[in-house]
Amino acid sequence: MSLLDVTPVVPVVVIDDAADAVPIARALVDGGVPMIELTLRTPCALEAIERIAAEVPEITVGAGTIVEPGQAAQAAAAGARFLVSPGATESLLKAMTDTGLPHLPGAATVSEVLLLLERGYREMKFFPAEAAGGTRFLAAVHSPVPAARFCPTGGISVATAPDYLALPNVGCVGGSWLTPAEAVQTRDWARITRLAQVTTKLRLAEA
């Protein structure tokens, strides 16, 4: 199955303490969300991926913020099942491809979209979504470039997600609102489950 068709909202999560990884993943699963993208922005991110892969097999765990070629192999070794990059360079594309994992390279301009299409990609991340033009950009690019499908990420909220999901070239969106920093800091896993349940209702509304 396409990465863009697993769930309408992919939680984009930054973890500062690896001990929080499994409770967060379980809270998301309890709320009906089957996928999580852990960003490689903190020193414990790879360990967090390892823990989720080993202890919460019900969720598909991926690694986001792949910005250096070596990170792709590291994430794969940790147990990531997909990779996401905010951009695309030749070395990044090769490194992600070499892992054999499904991956979403990032694009923010029409030229970058066309370049990825030339490389054989039909699905990509649109980042930073709101700053790069949001729904207006995606709606405008669909007519001349209908082959491209996107997972917009960056500045999207539960209020604006439906506007993105209504577009024909959007399969899912990435969102950080499911795991707010204060909920993680206070270990309020029940709140994360409730936020995930709201996302599940959003999915039903958009289906």
mmCIF file of C-alpha atoms in Angstrom:
data_model
loop_
_atom_site.group_PDB
_atom_site.id
_atom_site.type_symbol
_atom_site.label_atom_id
_atom_site.label_comp_id
_atom_site.label_asym_id
_atom_site.label_seq_id
_atom_site.Cartn_x
_atom_site.Cartn_y
_atom_site.Cartn_z
ATOM 1 C CA MET A 1 0.000 0.000 0.000
ATOM 2 C CA SER A 2 1.093 3.556 -0.704
ATOM 3 C CA LEU A 3 2.424 5.506 2.252
ATOM 4 C CA LEU A 4 -0.113 8.192 1.417
ATOM 5 C CA ASP A 5 -3.039 5.809 1.810
ATOM 6 C CA VAL A 6 -2.384 4.319 5.264
ATOM 7 C CA THR A 7 -3.937 7.108 7.331
ATOM 8 C CA PRO A 8 -5.142 10.634 6.562
ATOM 9 C CA VAL A 9 -2.962 12.170 9.283
ATOM 10 C CA VAL A 10 0.570 10.981 10.038
ATOM 11 C CA PRO A 11 1.692 12.091 13.506
ATOM 12 C CA VAL A 12 5.037 13.890 13.212
ATOM 13 C CA VAL A 13 6.700 13.407 16.572
ATOM 14 C CA VAL A 14 9.797 14.844 18.252
ATOM 15 C CA ILE A 15 10.953 12.775 21.238
ATOM 16 C CA ASP A 16 13.419 14.061 23.826
ATOM 17 C CA ASP A 17 13.319 10.994 26.078
ATOM 18 C CA ALA A 18 13.367 7.507 24.562
ATOM 19 C CA ALA A 19 11.347 6.255 27.527
ATOM 20 C CA ASP A 20 8.361 8.178 26.142
ATOM 21 C CA ALA A 21 8.446 6.467 22.754
ATOM 22 C CA VAL A 22 6.453 3.341 23.540
ATOM 23 C CA PRO A 23 3.726 5.100 25.603
ATOM 24 C CA ILE A 24 3.247 7.645 22.812
ATOM 25 C CA ALA A 25 2.973 4.924 20.185
ATOM 26 C CA ARG A 26 0.505 2.943 22.303
ATOM 27 C CA ALA A 27 -1.582 6.051 22.944
ATOM 28 C CA LEU A 28 -1.805 6.680 19.205
ATOM 29 C CA VAL A 29 -2.768 3.069 18.515
ATOM 30 C CA ASP A 30 -5.440 3.250 21.232
ATOM 31 C CA GLY A 31 -6.834 6.285 19.410
ATOM 32 C CA GLY A 32 -6.968 4.447 16.087
ATOM 33 C CA VAL A 33 -3.876 5.925 14.408
ATOM 34 C CA PRO A 34 -1.729 3.208 12.760
ATOM 35 C CA MET A 35 1.339 5.202 11.722
ATOM 36 C CA ILE A 36 3.980 7.426 13.334
ATOM 37 C CA GLU A 37 6.858 9.475 11.936
ATOM 38 C CA LEU A 38 9.650 10.038 14.445
ATOM 39 C CA THR A 39 11.863 12.916 13.438
ATOM 40 C CA LEU A 40 15.626 12.554 13.711
ATOM 41 C CA ARG A 41 15.957 15.884 15.487
ATOM 42 C CA THR A 42 17.066 14.633 18.891
ATOM 43 C CA PRO A 43 19.912 12.376 20.073
ATOM 44 C CA CYS A 44 17.491 9.675 21.262
ATOM 45 C CA ALA A 45 15.443 9.446 18.066
ATOM 46 C CA LEU A 46 17.040 6.233 16.753
ATOM 47 C CA GLU A 47 16.644 4.527 20.124
ATOM 48 C CA ALA A 48 13.014 5.641 20.185
ATOM 49 C CA ILE A 49 12.461 4.036 16.782
ATOM 50 C CA GLU A 50 14.086 0.824 18.017
ATOM 51 C CA ARG A 51 11.819 0.680 21.047
ATOM 52 C CA ILE A 52 8.632 1.263 19.072
ATOM 53 C CA ALA A 53 9.608 -1.254 16.395
ATOM 54 C CA ALA A 54 10.267 -3.887 19.062
ATOM 55 C CA GLU A 55 7.406 -3.207 21.464
ATOM 56 C CA VAL A 56 4.529 -1.733 19.418
ATOM 57 C CA PRO A 57 4.317 -3.798 16.215
ATOM 58 C CA GLU A 58 0.737 -2.583 15.686
ATOM 59 C CA ILE A 59 2.017 0.796 14.512
ATOM 60 C CA THR A 60 4.055 1.478 11.377
ATOM 61 C CA VAL A 61 7.049 3.489 12.563
ATOM 62 C CA GLY A 62 9.048 5.673 10.204
ATOM 63 C CA ALA A 63 11.934 8.111 10.430
ATOM 64 C CA GLY A 64 11.491 11.721 9.407
ATOM 65 C CA THR A 65 13.854 14.647 8.928
ATOM 66 C CA ILE A 66 16.331 12.571 6.949
ATOM 67 C CA VAL A 67 18.749 15.343 5.965
ATOM 68 C CA GLU A 68 22.045 13.440 5.687
ATOM 69 C CA PRO A 69 22.594 10.328 3.540
ATOM 70 C CA GLY A 70 23.975 8.297 6.450
ATOM 71 C CA GLN A 71 20.790 8.763 8.436
ATOM 72 C CA ALA A 72 18.823 6.613 6.002
ATOM 73 C CA ALA A 73 20.802 3.442 6.770
ATOM 74 C CA GLN A 74 20.846 4.250 10.488
ATOM 75 C CA ALA A 75 17.065 4.605 10.559
ATOM 76 C CA ALA A 76 16.588 1.373 8.628
ATOM 77 C CA ALA A 77 18.893 -0.469 11.037
ATOM 78 C CA ALA A 78 16.893 0.905 13.967
ATOM 79 C CA GLY A 79 13.706 -0.627 12.587
ATOM 80 C CA ALA A 80 12.113 2.208 10.619
ATOM 81 C CA ARG A 81 9.679 0.964 7.999
ATOM 82 C CA PHE A 82 9.596 4.154 5.933
ATOM 83 C CA LEU A 83 11.664 7.309 5.528
ATOM 84 C CA VAL A 84 10.748 10.961 5.028
ATOM 85 C CA SER A 85 13.007 13.832 4.007
ATOM 86 C CA PRO A 86 12.159 17.551 3.974
ATOM 87 C CA GLY A 87 14.014 17.917 0.675
ATOM 88 C CA ALA A 88 15.772 15.953 -2.036
ATOM 89 C CA THR A 89 19.365 15.796 -3.205
ATOM 90 C CA GLU A 90 20.982 13.154 -5.393
ATOM 91 C CA SER A 91 22.863 11.667 -2.442
ATOM 92 C CA LEU A 92 19.768 11.637 -0.222
ATOM 93 C CA LEU A 93 17.642 9.964 -2.883
ATOM 94 C CA LYS A 94 20.303 7.292 -3.442
ATOM 95 C CA ALA A 95 20.740 6.646 0.267
ATOM 96 C CA MET A 96 17.011 6.277 0.862
ATOM 97 C CA THR A 97 16.600 4.081 -2.208
ATOM 98 C CA ASP A 98 19.494 1.868 -1.111
ATOM 99 C CA THR A 99 17.650 0.961 2.109
ATOM 100 C CA GLY A 100 14.860 -0.656 0.112
ATOM 101 C CA LEU A 101 12.322 1.130 2.292
ATOM 102 C CA PRO A 102 9.417 3.192 0.945
ATOM 103 C CA HIS A 103 10.244 6.871 1.289
ATOM 104 C CA LEU A 104 8.907 10.350 0.659
ATOM 105 C CA PRO A 105 11.389 12.961 -0.572
ATOM 106 C CA GLY A 106 10.466 16.584 -0.043
ATOM 107 C CA ALA A 107 9.571 19.236 -2.605
ATOM 108 C CA ALA A 108 8.491 22.853 -2.245
ATOM 109 C CA THR A 109 8.562 24.189 -5.834
ATOM 110 C CA VAL A 110 7.249 23.070 -9.197
ATOM 111 C CA SER A 111 10.805 22.493 -10.429
ATOM 112 C CA GLU A 112 11.516 20.206 -7.478
ATOM 113 C CA VAL A 113 8.298 18.300 -8.143
ATOM 114 C CA LEU A 114 9.259 17.861 -11.797
ATOM 115 C CA LEU A 115 12.736 16.681 -10.844
ATOM 116 C CA LEU A 116 11.297 14.002 -8.570
ATOM 117 C CA LEU A 117 8.859 12.932 -11.263
ATOM 118 C CA GLU A 118 11.819 12.527 -13.623
ATOM 119 C CA ARG A 119 13.446 10.274 -11.013
ATOM 120 C CA GLY A 120 10.359 8.075 -10.966
ATOM 121 C CA TYR A 121 8.668 9.406 -7.837
ATOM 122 C CA ARG A 122 4.917 9.935 -7.874
ATOM 123 C CA GLU A 123 4.501 10.533 -4.154
ATOM 124 C CA MET A 124 6.389 13.147 -2.184
ATOM 125 C CA LYS A 125 6.320 15.361 0.870
ATOM 126 C CA PHE A 126 5.309 19.001 0.425
ATOM 127 C CA PHE A 127 7.284 20.983 2.987
ATOM 128 C CA PRO A 128 7.022 23.488 4.558
ATOM 129 C CA ALA A 129 3.384 23.348 3.531
ATOM 130 C CA GLU A 130 1.901 26.530 4.952
ATOM 131 C CA ALA A 131 5.013 28.639 4.347
ATOM 132 C CA ALA A 132 5.378 27.344 0.773
ATOM 133 C CA GLY A 133 1.869 28.207 -0.376
ATOM 134 C CA GLY A 134 -0.398 25.702 1.342
ATOM 135 C CA THR A 135 -3.580 24.543 -0.322
ATOM 136 C CA ARG A 136 -3.417 27.273 -2.961
ATOM 137 C CA PHE A 137 -0.082 25.969 -4.220
ATOM 138 C CA LEU A 138 -1.236 22.355 -4.301
ATOM 139 C CA ALA A 139 -4.487 23.226 -6.055
ATOM 140 C CA ALA A 140 -2.596 25.249 -8.657
ATOM 141 C CA VAL A 141 0.020 22.569 -9.329
ATOM 142 C CA HIS A 142 -2.498 19.755 -9.771
ATOM 143 C CA SER A 143 -3.685 20.771 -13.226
ATOM 144 C CA PRO A 144 -0.270 20.980 -14.959
ATOM 145 C CA VAL A 145 1.289 18.166 -12.879
ATOM 146 C CA PRO A 146 -1.516 15.689 -12.091
ATOM 147 C CA ALA A 147 0.851 12.726 -11.649
ATOM 148 C CA ALA A 148 2.255 14.043 -8.363
ATOM 149 C CA ARG A 149 0.633 13.209 -5.014
ATOM 150 C CA PHE A 150 1.614 14.809 -1.749
ATOM 151 C CA CYS A 151 1.819 14.527 2.000
ATOM 152 C CA PRO A 152 1.848 18.210 3.038
ATOM 153 C CA THR A 153 3.599 18.865 6.352
ATOM 154 C CA GLY A 154 4.478 22.012 8.224
ATOM 155 C CA GLY A 155 2.098 24.391 9.968
ATOM 156 C CA ILE A 156 -1.010 22.259 9.426
ATOM 157 C CA SER A 157 -3.556 22.020 12.239
ATOM 158 C CA VAL A 158 -6.621 19.933 12.941
ATOM 159 C CA ALA A 159 -8.660 22.904 11.684
ATOM 160 C CA THR A 160 -6.858 23.205 8.329
ATOM 161 C CA ALA A 161 -6.217 19.503 7.668
ATOM 162 C CA PRO A 162 -9.636 18.957 6.005
ATOM 163 C CA ASP A 163 -8.835 21.692 3.441
ATOM 164 C CA TYR A 164 -5.720 19.781 2.418
ATOM 165 C CA LEU A 165 -7.380 16.369 2.454
ATOM 166 C CA ALA A 166 -10.115 17.639 0.143
ATOM 167 C CA LEU A 167 -7.558 18.235 -2.647
ATOM 168 C CA PRO A 168 -7.278 15.509 -5.308
ATOM 169 C CA ASN A 169 -3.475 15.410 -5.148
ATOM 170 C CA VAL A 170 -3.226 15.035 -1.358
ATOM 171 C CA GLY A 171 -3.232 11.558 0.145
ATOM 172 C CA CYS A 172 -2.488 12.473 3.748
ATOM 173 C CA VAL A 173 -1.042 15.253 5.862
ATOM 174 C CA GLY A 174 1.645 15.309 8.510
ATOM 175 C CA GLY A 175 0.708 16.854 11.828
ATOM 176 C CA SER A 176 2.354 17.520 15.164
ATOM 177 C CA TRP A 177 -0.864 18.435 16.963
ATOM 178 C CA LEU A 178 -1.554 14.812 17.945
ATOM 179 C CA THR A 179 1.417 14.784 20.324
ATOM 180 C CA PRO A 180 1.693 18.323 21.779
ATOM 181 C CA ALA A 181 4.869 19.005 23.719
ATOM 182 C CA GLU A 182 3.062 19.750 26.967
ATOM 183 C CA ALA A 183 1.178 16.442 26.826
ATOM 184 C CA VAL A 184 4.439 14.569 26.320
ATOM 185 C CA GLN A 185 6.204 16.501 29.091
ATOM 186 C CA THR A 186 3.424 15.719 31.571
ATOM 187 C CA ARG A 187 3.051 12.186 30.178
ATOM 188 C CA ASP A 188 -0.635 12.766 29.551
ATOM 189 C CA TRP A 189 -1.039 9.746 27.295
ATOM 190 C CA ALA A 190 -4.832 9.845 27.609
ATOM 191 C CA ARG A 191 -4.847 13.291 25.992
ATOM 192 C CA ILE A 192 -2.839 11.957 23.041
ATOM 193 C CA THR A 193 -5.337 9.123 22.677
ATOM 194 C CA ARG A 194 -8.204 11.625 22.649
ATOM 195 C CA LEU A 195 -6.465 13.734 19.997
ATOM 196 C CA ALA A 196 -5.902 10.599 17.943
ATOM 197 C CA GLN A 197 -9.586 9.760 18.211
ATOM 198 C CA VAL A 198 -10.440 13.201 16.845
ATOM 199 C CA THR A 199 -8.189 12.414 13.888
ATOM 200 C CA THR A 200 -10.023 9.125 13.389
ATOM 201 C CA LYS A 201 -13.302 11.044 13.236
ATOM 202 C CA LEU A 202 -11.705 13.395 10.738
ATOM 203 C CA ARG A 203 -10.838 10.390 8.624
ATOM 204 C CA LEU A 204 -14.414 9.162 8.723
ATOM 205 C CA ALA A 205 -15.663 12.630 7.802
ATOM 206 C CA GLU A 206 -13.368 12.757 4.793
ATOM 207 C CA ALA A 207 -14.057 9.183 3.628
#
